[in-house]
One Martini backbone bead per residue (centre of mass of N, CA, C, O) as a GRO file, in nm:
protein
  462
    1MET     BB    1   0.099   0.046   0.000
    2ALA     BB    2   0.090   0.340   0.016
    3GLU     BB    3   0.209   0.631   0.084
    4ARG     BB    4   0.097   0.927   0.240
    5LEU     BB    5   0.182   1.282   0.124
    6VAL     BB    6   0.099   1.575   0.244
    7VAL     BB    7   0.030   1.924   0.157
    8ILE     BB    8   0.059   2.252   0.257
    9GLY     BB    9   0.061   2.399  -0.021
   10GLY     BB   10   0.106   2.551  -0.374
   11ASP     BB   11   0.388   2.667  -0.388
   12ALA     BB   12   0.723   2.648  -0.383
   13ALA     BB   13   0.776   2.480  -0.124
   14GLY     BB   14   0.548   2.246  -0.194
   15MET     BB   15   0.612   2.195  -0.499
   16SER     BB   16   0.868   2.097  -0.471
   17ALA     BB   17   0.834   1.874  -0.234
   18ALA     BB   18   0.646   1.697  -0.424
   19SER     BB   19   0.849   1.666  -0.678
   20GLN     BB   20   1.074   1.549  -0.549
   21ALA     BB   21   0.965   1.321  -0.440
   22ARG     BB   22   0.861   1.198  -0.722
   23ASP     BB   23   1.075   1.169  -0.842
   24ARG     BB   24   1.189   0.919  -0.620
   25ARG     BB   25   0.881   0.845  -0.603
   26GLY     BB   26   0.637   0.659  -0.703
   27PRO     BB   27   0.287   0.629  -0.700
   28ASP     BB   28   0.280   0.341  -0.574
   29ASP     BB   29   0.509   0.450  -0.337
   30LEU     BB   30   0.337   0.760  -0.335
   31ARG     BB   31   0.094   0.944  -0.214
   32ILE     BB   32  -0.009   1.279  -0.356
   33VAL     BB   33  -0.119   1.552  -0.167
   34ALA     BB   34  -0.233   1.893  -0.247
   35LEU     BB   35  -0.321   2.195  -0.049
   36GLU     BB   36  -0.504   2.476  -0.189
   37LYS     BB   37  -0.655   2.806  -0.089
   38GLY     BB   38  -0.636   2.884  -0.387
   39PHE     BB   39  -0.622   2.994  -0.729
   40HIS     BB   40  -0.339   2.918  -0.725
   41ALA     BB   41  -0.020   2.748  -0.839
   42SER     BB   42   0.299   2.824  -0.884
   43TYR     BB   43   0.431   3.117  -0.827
   44SER     BB   44   0.518   3.465  -0.882
   45ALA     BB   45   0.529   3.685  -0.632
   46CYS     BB   46   0.741   3.893  -0.712
   47GLY     BB   47   0.557   4.008  -0.955
   48ILE     BB   48   0.339   4.167  -0.883
   49PRO     BB   49   0.387   4.479  -0.890
   50TYR     BB   50   0.456   4.458  -1.219
   51LEU     BB   51   0.141   4.377  -1.266
   52VAL     BB   52   0.027   4.616  -1.163
   53GLY     BB   53   0.238   4.825  -1.347
   54GLY     BB   54   0.237   4.699  -1.635
   55GLU     BB   55   0.509   4.477  -1.697
   56VAL     BB   56   0.277   4.279  -1.693
   57GLY     BB   57   0.015   4.130  -1.859
   58GLY     BB   58  -0.067   3.898  -1.644
   59VAL     BB   59  -0.138   3.678  -1.415
   60GLU     BB   60  -0.045   3.406  -1.598
   61ASP     BB   61   0.246   3.491  -1.622
   62LEU     BB   62   0.282   3.393  -1.301
   63ILE     BB   63   0.269   3.098  -1.388
   64VAL     BB   64   0.496   2.836  -1.394
   65ARG     BB   65   0.272   2.599  -1.298
   66ARG     BB   66   0.000   2.396  -1.381
   67PRO     BB   67  -0.191   2.191  -1.237
   68GLU     BB   68  -0.190   1.976  -1.494
   69ALA     BB   69   0.105   1.897  -1.462
   70PHE     BB   70   0.097   1.761  -1.185
   71ARG     BB   71  -0.139   1.549  -1.247
   72ASP     BB   72  -0.021   1.433  -1.523
   73GLU     BB   73   0.286   1.412  -1.498
   74GLN     BB   74   0.320   1.322  -1.145
   75ALA     BB   75   0.036   1.260  -0.993
   76ILE     BB   76  -0.020   1.514  -0.811
   77ASP     BB   77  -0.321   1.597  -0.624
   78LEU     BB   78  -0.410   1.911  -0.675
   79ARG     BB   79  -0.600   2.115  -0.462
   80LEU     BB   80  -0.792   2.378  -0.480
   81ARG     BB   81  -0.984   2.554  -0.301
   82SER     BB   82  -0.814   2.371  -0.019
   83GLU     BB   83  -0.861   2.439   0.323
   84VAL     BB   84  -0.675   2.399   0.637
   85THR     BB   85  -0.816   2.369   0.961
   86GLU     BB   86  -0.634   2.106   1.038
   87ILE     BB   87  -0.432   1.934   1.263
   88ASP     BB   88  -0.398   1.572   1.342
   89LEU     BB   89  -0.159   1.381   1.496
   90ASP     BB   90  -0.312   1.118   1.593
   91ARG     BB   91  -0.486   1.112   1.307
   92ARG     BB   92  -0.347   1.150   1.067
   93ALA     BB   93  -0.488   1.438   0.982
   94VAL     BB   94  -0.657   1.675   0.766
   95ALA     BB   95  -0.886   1.956   0.734
   96VAL     BB   96  -1.095   2.006   0.498
   97ARG     BB   97  -1.210   2.291   0.269
   98ASP     BB   98  -1.398   2.312   0.047
   99HIS     BB   99  -1.492   2.579  -0.188
  100GLU     BB  100  -1.626   2.448  -0.430
  101GLU     BB  101  -1.818   2.225  -0.284
  102GLY     BB  102  -1.908   2.272   0.012
  103ARG     BB  103  -1.688   2.075   0.207
  104ASP     BB  104  -1.602   1.844   0.434
  105TYR     BB  105  -1.265   1.676   0.527
  106TRP     BB  106  -1.050   1.377   0.556
  107GLU     BB  107  -0.685   1.391   0.546
  108PRO     BB  108  -0.446   1.130   0.531
  109PHE     BB  109  -0.126   1.077   0.684
  110ASP     BB  110   0.227   1.001   0.718
  111GLN     BB  111   0.335   1.269   0.540
  112LEU     BB  112   0.392   1.624   0.627
  113VAL     BB  113   0.357   1.918   0.484
  114VAL     BB  114   0.442   2.243   0.598
  115ALA     BB  115   0.344   2.572   0.341
  116THR     BB  116   0.189   2.855   0.459
  117GLY     BB  117   0.382   3.080   0.477
  118ALA     BB  118   0.254   3.402   0.493
  119LEU     BB  119   0.162   3.732   0.634
  120PRO     BB  120   0.050   4.034   0.609
  121ASN     BB  121   0.074   4.298   0.832
  122ARG     BB  122  -0.151   4.436   1.042
  123PRO     BB  123  -0.272   4.637   1.192
  124GLY     BB  124  -0.429   4.746   1.531
  125LEU     BB  125  -0.672   4.951   1.381
  126PRO     BB  126  -0.885   5.195   1.258
  127GLY     BB  127  -1.003   5.024   0.980
  128ALA     BB  128  -0.801   4.803   0.860
  129ASP     BB  129  -1.062   4.621   0.727
  130ALA     BB  130  -1.115   4.798   0.487
  131ALA     BB  131  -1.229   4.837   0.223
  132GLY     BB  132  -0.915   4.894   0.036
  133VAL     BB  133  -0.728   4.734   0.223
  134TYR     BB  134  -0.387   4.555   0.118
  135GLY     BB  135  -0.249   4.267   0.106
  136VAL     BB  136   0.073   4.150  -0.017
  137GLN     BB  137   0.122   3.772  -0.087
  138THR     BB  138  -0.047   3.671  -0.298
  139LEU     BB  139  -0.164   3.625  -0.574
  140ASP     BB  140  -0.480   3.714  -0.502
  141ASP     BB  141  -0.394   3.969  -0.403
  142GLY     BB  142  -0.300   4.079  -0.699
  143ALA     BB  143  -0.555   4.056  -0.837
  144ALA     BB  144  -0.717   4.225  -0.679
  145LEU     BB  145  -0.558   4.503  -0.690
  146LEU     BB  146  -0.576   4.518  -0.999
  147ARG     BB  147  -0.887   4.547  -1.027
  148ALA     BB  148  -0.868   4.840  -0.900
  149VAL     BB  149  -0.690   4.991  -1.061
  150GLU     BB  150  -0.897   4.881  -1.329
  151ALA     BB  151  -1.096   5.067  -1.282
  152ASP     BB  152  -1.394   5.241  -1.366
  153GLY     BB  153  -1.484   5.551  -1.334
  154ALA     BB  154  -1.604   5.570  -1.008
  155GLU     BB  155  -1.372   5.355  -0.929
  156ARG     BB  156  -1.146   5.467  -0.981
  157PRO     BB  157  -0.872   5.547  -0.861
  158ARG     BB  158  -0.636   5.842  -0.747
  159ALA     BB  159  -0.534   5.735  -0.473
  160ALA     BB  160  -0.256   5.635  -0.270
  161THR     BB  161  -0.165   5.450  -0.026
  162VAL     BB  162   0.143   5.387   0.167
  163VAL     BB  163   0.238   5.122   0.448
  164GLY     BB  164   0.574   5.126   0.411
  165GLY     BB  165   0.926   5.101   0.357
  166GLY     BB  166   0.966   4.809   0.192
  167TYR     BB  167   0.991   4.625  -0.069
  168ILE     BB  168   0.673   4.633  -0.120
  169GLY     BB  169   0.616   4.921  -0.105
  170LEU     BB  170   0.810   5.075  -0.290
  171GLU     BB  171   0.726   4.894  -0.549
  172MET     BB  172   0.418   4.986  -0.535
  173ALA     BB  173   0.454   5.292  -0.548
  174GLU     BB  174   0.568   5.278  -0.838
  175ALA     BB  175   0.331   5.144  -0.968
  176LEU     BB  176   0.099   5.370  -0.920
  177VAL     BB  177   0.225   5.551  -1.066
  178ARG     BB  178   0.240   5.409  -1.338
  179ARG     BB  179  -0.118   5.422  -1.319
  180GLY     BB  180  -0.183   5.742  -1.227
  181LEU     BB  181  -0.140   5.777  -0.933
  182SER     BB  182  -0.154   5.972  -0.627
  183VAL     BB  183   0.148   5.910  -0.411
  184THR     BB  184   0.164   5.795  -0.040
  185LEU     BB  185   0.450   5.752   0.180
  186VAL     BB  186   0.429   5.557   0.487
  187GLU     BB  187   0.708   5.594   0.725
  188ALA     BB  188   0.819   5.524   1.068
  189GLY     BB  189   1.131   5.597   0.991
  190GLU     BB  190   1.389   5.739   0.876
  191GLN     BB  191   1.409   5.534   0.631
  192PRO     BB  192   1.362   5.367   0.384
  193MET     BB  193   1.481   5.028   0.379
  194GLY     BB  194   1.539   4.907   0.679
  195THR     BB  195   1.769   4.720   0.572
  196LEU     BB  196   1.896   4.951   0.554
  197ASP     BB  197   2.114   5.235   0.574
  198PRO     BB  198   2.011   5.556   0.616
  199ASP     BB  199   2.224   5.638   0.368
  200MET     BB  200   2.080   5.459   0.178
  201GLY     BB  201   1.802   5.518   0.186
  202ALA     BB  202   1.779   5.813   0.130
  203LEU     BB  203   1.808   5.744  -0.189
  204ILE     BB  204   1.564   5.653  -0.217
  205ALA     BB  205   1.370   5.917  -0.095
  206ASP     BB  206   1.441   6.048  -0.365
  207ALA     BB  207   1.344   5.916  -0.600
  208LEU     BB  208   1.045   5.894  -0.485
  209ARG     BB  209   1.006   6.169  -0.526
  210ARG     BB  210   1.084   6.217  -0.837
  211LEU     BB  211   0.827   6.049  -0.929
  212GLY     BB  212   0.590   6.150  -0.719
  213VAL     BB  213   0.628   6.059  -0.408
  214GLU     BB  214   0.502   6.103  -0.103
  215VAL     BB  215   0.712   6.146   0.177
  216LEU     BB  216   0.646   6.004   0.504
  217LEU     BB  217   0.898   6.052   0.784
  218GLY     BB  218   0.818   5.956   1.122
  219GLU     BB  219   0.564   5.835   1.081
  220GLY     BB  220   0.245   5.724   1.180
  221VAL     BB  221  -0.006   5.532   1.208
  222THR     BB  222  -0.354   5.573   1.340
  223GLY     BB  223  -0.570   5.542   1.099
  224PHE     BB  224  -0.868   5.428   0.912
  225SER     BB  225  -1.079   5.559   0.708
  226ALA     BB  226  -1.441   5.545   0.647
  227SER     BB  227  -1.678   5.466   0.402
  228GLY     BB  228  -1.941   5.247   0.362
  229GLY     BB  229  -1.650   5.057   0.441
  230ARG     BB  230  -1.459   5.228   0.277
  231VAL     BB  231  -1.148   5.383   0.210
  232ASP     BB  232  -1.048   5.716   0.217
  233ALA     BB  233  -0.825   5.739   0.442
  234VAL     BB  234  -0.520   5.840   0.620
  235CYS     BB  235  -0.385   5.838   0.966
  236VAL     BB  236  -0.152   6.092   1.011
  237GLY     BB  237  -0.168   6.193   1.313
  238ASP     BB  238  -0.338   6.486   1.269
  239ARG     BB  239  -0.387   6.396   0.985
  240SER     BB  240  -0.485   6.365   0.642
  241VAL     BB  241  -0.484   6.096   0.381
  242ARG     BB  242  -0.568   6.042   0.065
  243ALA     BB  243  -0.718   5.669  -0.014
  244ASP     BB  244  -0.883   5.484  -0.258
  245LEU     BB  245  -0.641   5.321  -0.132
  246VAL     BB  246  -0.443   5.059   0.026
  247VAL     BB  247  -0.096   4.966   0.103
  248LEU     BB  248   0.066   4.711   0.287
  249GLY     BB  249   0.432   4.713   0.388
  250LEU     BB  250   0.498   4.573   0.705
  251GLY     BB  251   0.545   4.280   0.645
  252ALA     BB  252   0.586   3.958   0.753
  253ARG     BB  253   0.452   3.633   0.882
  254PRO     BB  254   0.418   3.371   0.992
  255ASN     BB  255   0.213   3.081   0.884
  256THR     BB  256   0.132   2.896   1.227
  257ALA     BB  257  -0.120   2.834   1.348
  258LEU     BB  258  -0.173   2.567   1.285
  259ALA     BB  259   0.087   2.418   1.383
  260GLU     BB  260   0.026   2.527   1.680
  261ALA     BB  261  -0.245   2.399   1.754
  262ALA     BB  262  -0.095   2.103   1.692
  263GLY     BB  263   0.212   2.134   1.828
  264ILE     BB  264   0.438   2.274   1.621
  265PRO     BB  265   0.709   2.408   1.711
  266VAL     BB  266   0.799   2.707   1.750
  267GLY     BB  267   0.995   3.008   1.765
  268GLU     BB  268   1.126   3.321   1.838
  269THR     BB  269   1.003   3.403   1.518
  270SER     BB  270   0.713   3.192   1.479
  271GLY     BB  271   0.881   2.981   1.329
  272ILE     BB  272   0.911   2.691   1.236
  273ARG     BB  273   1.082   2.419   1.332
  274THR     BB  274   1.418   2.313   1.227
  275ASP     BB  275   1.621   2.116   1.053
  276ARG     BB  276   1.836   2.124   0.818
  277ARG     BB  277   1.612   1.879   0.708
  278MET     BB  278   1.319   2.026   0.780
  279ARG     BB  279   1.255   1.904   1.038
  280THR     BB  280   1.031   1.844   1.304
  281PRO     BB  281   0.967   1.775   1.616
  282VAL     BB  282   0.768   1.569   1.439
  283GLU     BB  283   0.709   1.311   1.340
  284GLY     BB  284   0.649   1.339   1.005
  285VAL     BB  285   0.715   1.651   0.989
  286TRP     BB  286   0.741   1.917   0.783
  287ALA     BB  287   0.921   2.232   0.689
  288ALA     BB  288   0.856   2.515   0.448
  289GLY     BB  289   0.943   2.854   0.391
  290ASP     BB  290   0.777   3.133   0.537
  291CYS     BB  291   0.694   2.934   0.790
  292VAL     BB  292   0.990   2.941   0.891
  293GLU     BB  293   1.285   2.887   1.097
  294THR     BB  294   1.585   3.022   1.043
  295PHE     BB  295   1.959   3.067   0.980
  296HIS     BB  296   2.243   3.310   1.068
  297LEU     BB  297   2.575   3.270   0.972
  298VAL     BB  298   2.652   3.533   1.142
  299SER     BB  299   2.508   3.609   1.372
  300ARG     BB  300   2.370   3.312   1.506
  301ARG     BB  301   2.035   3.380   1.440
  302PRO     BB  302   1.728   3.347   1.436
  303VAL     BB  303   1.511   3.374   1.109
  304ALA     BB  304   1.243   3.495   0.913
  305ILE     BB  305   1.236   3.497   0.566
  306ALA     BB  306   1.068   3.604   0.279
  307LEU     BB  307   1.180   3.384   0.014
  308GLY     BB  308   1.169   3.209  -0.284
  309THR     BB  309   1.434   3.102  -0.286
  310HIS     BB  310   1.417   2.944   0.028
  311ALA     BB  311   1.179   2.771  -0.051
  312ASN     BB  312   1.289   2.599  -0.267
  313LYS     BB  313   1.552   2.519  -0.125
  314GLN     BB  314   1.359   2.351   0.115
  315GLY     BB  315   1.157   2.185  -0.071
  316ARG     BB  316   1.347   2.032  -0.167
  317ALA     BB  317   1.492   1.896   0.073
  318VAL     BB  318   1.257   1.738   0.137
  319GLY     BB  319   1.205   1.586  -0.120
  320ILE     BB  320   1.473   1.439  -0.081
  321ASN     BB  321   1.431   1.285   0.176
  322ILE     BB  322   1.122   1.168   0.104
  323GLY     BB  323   1.272   0.976  -0.094
  324GLY     BB  324   1.581   0.897   0.021
  325GLY     BB  325   1.762   1.114   0.072
  326TYR     BB  326   2.026   1.381   0.099
  327ALA     BB  327   1.931   1.699   0.272
  328SER     BB  328   2.030   2.069   0.313
  329PHE     BB  329   1.975   2.365   0.520
  330PRO     BB  330   2.219   2.622   0.648
  331GLY     BB  331   2.089   2.912   0.569
  332VAL     BB  332   2.167   3.258   0.592
  333VAL     BB  333   2.263   3.628   0.477
  334GLY     BB  334   2.039   3.788   0.363
  335THR     BB  335   1.978   3.822   0.058
  336ALA     BB  336   1.882   4.136  -0.128
  337VAL     BB  337   1.658   4.230  -0.443
  338SER     BB  338   1.609   4.573  -0.584
  339LYS     BB  339   1.335   4.784  -0.771
  340ILE     BB  340   1.379   5.145  -0.739
  341CYS     BB  341   1.334   5.297  -0.985
  342GLU     BB  342   1.630   5.351  -1.118
  343TYR     BB  343   1.726   5.175  -0.855
  344GLU     BB  344   1.954   4.943  -0.753
  345VAL     BB  345   1.901   4.714  -0.473
  346ALA     BB  346   2.122   4.588  -0.183
  347ARG     BB  347   2.179   4.282   0.017
  348THR     BB  348   2.371   4.173   0.274
  349GLY     BB  349   2.412   4.021   0.609
  350LEU     BB  350   2.484   4.311   0.814
  351ASN     BB  351   2.377   4.570   0.952
  352GLU     BB  352   2.464   4.796   1.176
  353ALA     BB  353   2.232   4.712   1.376
  354GLU     BB  354   2.292   4.375   1.347
  355ALA     BB  355   2.560   4.405   1.440
  356ALA     BB  356   2.517   4.505   1.723
  357ALA     BB  357   2.334   4.328   1.826
  358ALA     BB  358   2.562   4.042   1.774
  359GLY     BB  359   2.846   4.201   1.900
  360PHE     BB  360   2.963   4.394   1.729
  361GLU     BB  361   3.255   4.538   1.588
  362PHE     BB  362   3.307   4.791   1.370
  363VAL     BB  363   3.353   4.875   1.010
  364THR     BB  364   3.302   5.128   0.770
  365GLU     BB  365   3.233   5.191   0.384
  366THR     BB  366   3.198   5.423   0.125
  367VAL     BB  367   3.162   5.402  -0.245
  368ALA     BB  368   3.184   5.590  -0.518
  369SER     BB  369   3.076   5.526  -0.886
  370THR     BB  370   3.061   5.294  -1.103
  371THR     BB  371   2.924   5.012  -1.380
  372ARG     BB  372   3.179   5.150  -1.549
  373ALA     BB  373   3.342   5.294  -1.759
  374HIS     BB  374   3.342   5.636  -1.762
  375TYR     BB  375   3.386   5.640  -2.082
  376TYR     BB  376   3.123   5.421  -2.120
  377PRO     BB  377   2.861   5.382  -2.233
  378GLY     BB  378   2.636   5.390  -1.938
  379ALA     BB  379   2.730   5.514  -1.706
  380ARG     BB  380   2.660   5.441  -1.372
  381GLU     BB  381   2.596   5.498  -1.048
  382MET     BB  382   2.762   5.395  -0.746
  383ARG     BB  383   2.700   5.223  -0.399
  384THR     BB  384   2.927   5.095  -0.150
  385LYS     BB  385   2.888   4.894   0.151
  386MET     BB  386   3.070   4.800   0.436
  387ILE     BB  387   3.102   4.554   0.674
  388ALA     BB  388   3.305   4.484   0.939
  389ASP     BB  389   3.524   4.351   1.138
  390ARG     BB  390   3.758   4.476   1.364
  391ARG     BB  391   3.918   4.234   1.454
  392THR     BB  392   3.949   4.042   1.176
  393GLY     BB  393   3.787   4.187   0.914
  394ARG     BB  394   3.522   4.045   0.848
  395LEU     BB  395   3.222   4.017   0.629
  396LEU     BB  396   2.947   4.103   0.740
  397GLY     BB  397   2.824   4.336   0.528
  398ALA     BB  398   2.630   4.486   0.212
  399GLN     BB  399   2.569   4.769   0.008
  400ILE     BB  400   2.372   4.842  -0.252
  401VAL     BB  401   2.327   5.170  -0.490
  402GLY     BB  402   2.210   5.203  -0.803
  403GLN     BB  403   2.203   5.143  -1.129
  404GLU     BB  404   2.276   5.000  -1.389
  405GLY     BB  405   2.453   4.706  -1.288
  406ALA     BB  406   2.473   4.667  -0.972
  407ALA     BB  407   2.320   4.456  -0.782
  408LYS     BB  408   2.466   4.164  -0.867
  409ARG     BB  409   2.731   4.226  -0.686
  410ILE     BB  410   2.632   4.097  -0.435
  411ASP     BB  411   2.707   3.810  -0.497
  412THR     BB  412   2.968   3.849  -0.418
  413LEU     BB  413   2.945   3.936  -0.124
  414ALA     BB  414   2.783   3.659  -0.055
  415LEU     BB  415   3.030   3.501  -0.094
  416ALA     BB  416   3.179   3.605   0.116
  417VAL     BB  417   3.010   3.572   0.360
  418TRP     BB  418   2.988   3.263   0.354
  419HIS     BB  419   3.318   3.248   0.375
  420GLY     BB  420   3.447   3.430   0.576
  421MET     BB  421   3.597   3.660   0.466
  422THR     BB  422   3.791   3.930   0.421
  423VAL     BB  423   3.885   4.227   0.293
  424GLU     BB  424   4.178   4.140   0.211
  425GLU     BB  425   4.109   3.891   0.049
  426MET     BB  426   3.939   4.047  -0.167
  427THR     BB  427   4.141   4.249  -0.318
  428GLY     BB  428   4.218   3.959  -0.498
  429LEU     BB  429   4.030   3.930  -0.662
  430ASP     BB  430   3.906   3.767  -0.989
  431LEU     BB  431   3.759   3.989  -1.159
  432ALA     BB  432   3.588   4.111  -1.412
  433TYR     BB  433   3.731   4.299  -1.701
  434ALA     BB  434   3.557   4.554  -1.864
  435PRO     BB  435   3.423   4.857  -1.977
  436PRO     BB  436   3.099   4.762  -2.018
  437PHE     BB  437   3.121   4.625  -1.688
  438ALA     BB  438   3.383   4.791  -1.560
  439PRO     BB  439   3.611   4.882  -1.409
  440VAL     BB  440   3.926   4.819  -1.326
  441TRP     BB  441   3.826   4.904  -1.058
  442ASP     BB  442   3.575   4.774  -0.850
  443PRO     BB  443   3.383   4.847  -0.656
  444VAL     BB  444   3.446   4.572  -0.468
  445LEU     BB  445   3.741   4.637  -0.448
  446ILE     BB  446   3.767   4.928  -0.337
  447THR     BB  447   3.591   4.882  -0.078
  448ALA     BB  448   3.800   4.659   0.043
  449ARG     BB  449   4.050   4.814   0.054
  450ARG     BB  450   3.922   5.080   0.211
  451THR     BB  451   3.857   4.891   0.466
  452ALA     BB  452   4.149   4.776   0.501
  453GLU     BB  453   4.257   5.056   0.568
  454HIS     BB  454   4.090   5.119   0.814
  455LEU     BB  455   4.190   4.864   0.969
  456GLU     BB  456   4.477   4.953   1.002
  457ARG     BB  457   4.491   5.179   1.107
  458LEU     BB  458   4.368   5.116   1.386
  459ARG     BB  459   4.641   4.929   1.454
  460THR     BB  460   4.855   5.163   1.401
  461GLY     BB  461   4.750   5.455   1.466
  462GLY     BB  462   4.709   5.625   1.175
   0.00000   0.00000   0.00000
């Protein structure tokens, strides 16, 4: 009799796990049921801002693989609009609500993968649940926002407020401007993009203002005004900012309510606890994706980071392990990249606040350079910042803000952080050079050298 694998969640982590398990075990040996509460599975959530902004033609373009491909080609029983409402570990079954047929049933499992993703943070403020206030986490969320933006006549929105200046908030602010809306961004912090240091985030604020976004910094939202149940303004301090729609860019939290209710342990970040192979402490239960807690290889602390790259790798590890192989997910260094207006923005490792919280004494250097040889057409400005441990010279983190051709240099820096390189060691890296791609001294090398010189001055008292 075939073993039964149930996967809760049909996006990156869940379907990677299901596919990898199927590649190693046939349907006579392993029956796989994947349950997804939404209308879509296996899609690119990172493309949602570009869908809303019009760069992506339609919702279907973000779907990586269609449900029938999983069913017909891999014998994975993928069920959409099937919401898991309870996990019963004693019964070894999950309760499912079939929203299409309007029925409830129990689905048994021998092994279970929890890949429930993350939930957008919603402030506990008056009016936060009004119609027209959007969190953007799933493709269903993105499709709903797109319908609102494309509405005609009296329903057409003209003013939008984005609350929160993280990656999604900033990408959505730009997307809404491209749709012709008047946009206000409200950020409680000193600068937008709080995962960057304030000196780098200030560049992003300036770019948004040039795009036409009104940027309100250091101000918190106190509530949402609604008329007829629909949002019409955002309360910021003692004033009111008009909003025909609101997008919440306040980050996301692991969606672990089901797991917690079942007794599956969660960690200090509220993500599900797993070992390196993505096993939870409960026998036969695995977890992967935005709902899990992972390990930061620089701070040596648990973190919860919602990124499709991690979700795919973790899901792959789960599927290989269920399939009888061996795979692990060692942790993260916090690498991320985005495009905001004309700027490419990237980071890896720790920022200054994170390095201080982890107990490091450190030095920083920021270098202004260009993406290509200064004389070559199309050379663009960029800034590279490095943070290094004062005692050892180890690279703790780096940030890049620049124009076209800047951001992917973060991959070199992420590799250096991953392997614990010192900035002195980095000065000798054999990086590619040709005028169309880099100056003769790449910005990564210049910044590493300046940081190493800074450390040497501190050691010698010079």
